[in-house]
CSV table of C-alpha atoms in Angstrom, one decimal:
chain,number,residue,atom,x,y,z
A,592,UNK,CA,0.0,0.2,-0.5
A,593,UNK,CA,1.8,3.3,-0.8
A,594,UNK,CA,-0.3,7.1,-0.1
A,595,UNK,CA,-0.1,10.1,-2.9
A,596,UNK,CA,-1.4,12.8,-3.7
A,597,UNK,CA,-4.6,12.7,-4.2
A,598,UNK,CA,-5.2,13.9,-8.0
A,599,UNK,CA,-7.6,15.4,-10.5
A,600,UNK,CA,-8.6,11.7,-11.5
A,601,UNK,CA,-8.9,9.9,-8.7
A,602,UNK,CA,-12.3,12.4,-7.5
A,603,UNK,CA,-14.9,9.3,-8.7
A,604,UNK,CA,-13.2,7.0,-6.0
A,605,UNK,CA,-12.9,9.8,-4.0
A,606,UNK,CA,-16.8,11.0,-3.7
A,607,UNK,CA,-17.5,6.7,-3.2
A,608,UNK,CA,-15.7,6.7,-0.7
A,609,UNK,CA,-17.3,9.8,1.3
A,610,UNK,CA,-20.6,8.5,0.4
A,611,UNK,CA,-20.3,5.6,1.5
A,612,UNK,CA,-18.9,7.0,4.8
A,613,UNK,CA,-21.4,9.5,5.6
A,614,UNK,CA,-22.7,10.3,8.3
A,615,UNK,CA,-19.1,10.0,9.9
A,616,UNK,CA,-17.5,12.9,7.1
A,617,UNK,CA,-19.4,16.0,5.4
A,618,UNK,CA,-20.4,15.5,2.2
A,619,UNK,CA,-18.6,16.0,-1.0
A,620,UNK,CA,-19.7,16.3,-5.1
A,621,UNK,CA,-17.8,17.2,-7.6
A,622,UNK,CA,-17.6,21.0,-6.9
A,623,UNK,CA,-16.8,20.7,-3.4
A,624,UNK,CA,-14.2,18.2,-4.3
A,625,UNK,CA,-12.3,20.6,-6.3
A,626,UNK,CA,-12.8,24.1,-4.6
A,627,UNK,CA,-11.1,22.4,-1.6
A,628,UNK,CA,-8.5,21.2,-3.8
A,629,UNK,CA,-8.1,25.0,-5.2
A,630,UNK,CA,-6.8,26.1,-1.5
A,631,UNK,CA,-3.2,25.1,-0.6
A,632,UNK,CA,-3.8,21.7,0.9
A,633,UNK,CA,-2.3,18.7,2.1
A,634,UNK,CA,-4.4,16.6,-0.5
A,635,UNK,CA,-3.7,12.2,0.5
A,636,UNK,CA,-5.4,8.6,-0.5
A,637,UNK,CA,-3.6,5.2,-0.1
A,638,UNK,CA,-3.5,3.1,-2.7
A,639,UNK,CA,-3.5,-0.8,-2.2
A,640,UNK,CA,-2.5,-1.1,-5.9
A,641,UNK,CA,-2.5,1.9,-8.7
A,642,UNK,CA,-5.2,3.2,-9.4
A,643,UNK,CA,-6.9,1.3,-6.5
A,644,UNK,CA,-8.0,4.4,-3.7
A,645,UNK,CA,-8.9,2.8,-0.2
A,646,UNK,CA,-9.1,5.9,1.3
A,647,UNK,CA,-8.1,9.6,1.4
A,648,UNK,CA,-7.9,12.5,4.0
A,649,UNK,CA,-7.8,16.7,2.9
A,650,UNK,CA,-5.8,18.6,5.2
A,651,UNK,CA,-5.3,22.4,5.6
A,652,UNK,CA,-2.2,24.5,7.1
A,653,UNK,CA,-3.0,27.3,9.5
A,654,UNK,CA,-1.8,30.3,6.4
A,655,UNK,CA,-4.4,27.7,4.1
A,656,UNK,CA,-7.2,30.4,2.5
A,657,UNK,CA,-9.8,27.5,4.6
A,658,UNK,CA,-13.2,29.2,5.5
A,659,UNK,CA,-14.1,26.2,7.5
A,660,UNK,CA,-16.1,26.6,10.5
A,661,UNK,CA,-13.5,24.2,12.7
A,662,UNK,CA,-10.5,25.4,11.6
A,663,UNK,CA,-11.2,28.8,11.8
A,664,UNK,CA,-11.5,27.4,15.4
A,665,UNK,CA,-8.5,26.6,15.8
A,666,UNK,CA,-6.8,29.3,14.2
A,667,UNK,CA,-8.3,31.7,16.6
A,668,UNK,CA,-6.8,29.0,19.8
A,669,UNK,CA,-4.1,27.4,18.3
A,670,UNK,CA,-0.8,29.5,18.5
A,671,UNK,CA,1.7,26.9,17.0
A,672,UNK,CA,2.0,26.3,13.6
A,673,UNK,CA,-0.9,23.2,12.7
A,674,UNK,CA,-2.5,20.6,9.8
A,675,UNK,CA,-6.4,20.5,10.4
A,676,UNK,CA,-7.3,17.7,8.8
A,677,UNK,CA,-10.6,18.3,7.7
A,678,UNK,CA,-11.8,14.7,6.8
A,679,UNK,CA,-10.3,10.9,6.4
A,680,UNK,CA,-12.1,8.0,5.2
A,681,UNK,CA,-11.4,4.7,4.3
A,682,UNK,CA,-13.5,2.6,1.8
A,683,UNK,CA,-16.0,0.0,3.9
A,684,UNK,CA,-13.6,-2.8,2.9
A,685,UNK,CA,-10.3,-1.8,4.2
A,686,UNK,CA,-11.6,-0.3,7.3
A,687,UNK,CA,-9.6,-2.1,10.2
A,688,UNK,CA,-6.6,-3.2,7.9
A,689,UNK,CA,-4.3,0.1,9.2
A,690,UNK,CA,-5.5,2.4,5.8
A,691,UNK,CA,-6.3,5.2,8.7
A,692,UNK,CA,-3.6,5.0,10.7
A,693,UNK,CA,-1.2,4.9,7.4
A,694,UNK,CA,-3.3,8.4,6.0
A,695,UNK,CA,-1.8,9.6,9.5
A,696,UNK,CA,1.6,8.8,8.8
A,697,UNK,CA,2.1,10.3,6.3
A,698,UNK,CA,0.2,13.9,7.3
A,699,UNK,CA,2.5,13.9,10.2
A,700,UNK,CA,5.7,12.9,8.4
A,701,UNK,CA,4.8,15.8,5.9
A,702,UNK,CA,3.6,18.0,8.6
A,703,UNK,CA,7.0,17.6,10.6
A,704,UNK,CA,9.4,18.4,6.7
A,705,UNK,CA,7.0,21.1,6.7
A,706,UNK,CA,7.9,22.4,10.3
A,707,UNK,CA,4.4,22.2,11.5
A,708,UNK,CA,4.3,21.0,15.1
A,709,UNK,CA,0.6,20.2,15.7
A,710,UNK,CA,-2.7,18.1,13.9
A,711,UNK,CA,-6.0,19.3,14.8
A,712,UNK,CA,-9.6,17.4,13.9
A,713,UNK,CA,-13.0,17.0,15.1
A,714,UNK,CA,-15.0,14.3,15.6
A,715,UNK,CA,-18.5,14.4,16.0
A,716,UNK,CA,-20.3,14.0,19.2
A,717,UNK,CA,-23.4,15.0,18.5
A,718,UNK,CA,-24.5,12.3,16.1
A,719,UNK,CA,-21.6,10.2,17.5
A,720,UNK,CA,-19.1,8.5,16.1
A,721,UNK,CA,-17.3,6.7,19.1
A,722,UNK,CA,-15.6,4.8,16.0
A,723,UNK,CA,-13.5,7.7,15.4
A,724,UNK,CA,-13.2,9.2,18.7
A,725,UNK,CA,-11.1,5.7,19.7
A,726,UNK,CA,-9.5,5.8,16.6
A,727,UNK,CA,-8.1,9.1,17.2
A,728,UNK,CA,-7.3,9.0,21.1
A,729,UNK,CA,-5.5,5.5,20.0
A,730,UNK,CA,-3.5,8.3,17.8
A,731,UNK,CA,-2.5,10.6,20.8
A,732,UNK,CA,-5.2,13.4,19.9
A,733,UNK,CA,-6.7,14.7,23.2
A,734,UNK,CA,-10.0,17.2,23.3
A,735,UNK,CA,-8.8,21.1,23.0
A,736,UNK,CA,-13.0,21.5,23.2
A,737,UNK,CA,-16.0,21.4,21.7
A,738,UNK,CA,-18.5,23.6,19.7
A,739,UNK,CA,-21.4,23.0,18.3
A,740,UNK,CA,-21.3,24.1,14.5
A,741,UNK,CA,-23.9,26.4,12.1
A,742,UNK,CA,-25.3,22.9,11.0
A,743,UNK,CA,-25.9,21.4,14.6
A,744,UNK,CA,-23.9,19.2,15.1
A,745,UNK,CA,-21.4,18.9,18.4
A,746,UNK,CA,-17.9,18.8,18.0
A,747,UNK,CA,-14.6,17.6,19.9
A,748,UNK,CA,-12.1,20.0,18.5
A,749,UNK,CA,-8.6,17.8,19.7
A,750,UNK,CA,-4.8,17.7,18.9
A,751,UNK,CA,-1.9,16.2,18.7
A,752,UNK,CA,1.4,17.1,17.7
A,753,UNK,CA,4.0,16.1,15.5
A,754,UNK,CA,6.6,13.9,15.1
A,755,UNK,CA,8.6,12.4,12.3
A,756,UNK,CA,6.9,8.5,11.4
A,757,UNK,CA,7.8,5.8,9.8
A,758,UNK,CA,5.3,3.1,7.9
A,759,UNK,CA,6.1,-0.6,7.6
A,760,UNK,CA,4.5,-1.2,3.3
A,761,UNK,CA,1.5,-3.5,4.0
């Protein structure tokens, strides 16, 4: 398995994974994915084999011209350089195989190479997403605060330090 930058040709597979991952991730359509890709980003995909995407991660650094509500809250509350993980999703058939961890390891390496010291994300509490909460805690994320979003989700804002990571091929 390998991780690489998301490319425009990945759109269909990313949207399929997004659709099957709801409500754990925000809905994406072609226009929104293209908009997110037009902003300076750290968007990556995991491939089981060339052209077979099994997971994706959408992320932005703290200087990105991104308008996400939770991202703006982190901007107000985190002074260190950070990467904000907007979405991570894994294809149903590839869950519990280490794809999510692999994506986070790759993002952590990219952050480390760019002198970014913190990773930030949010996890839904309402509607609940206990699998995501457990996954993020296992990776060392801790609660920074909570917030109610404009669309009435209650989310936990989480942070973790960046450290050099190594990944084994799977």
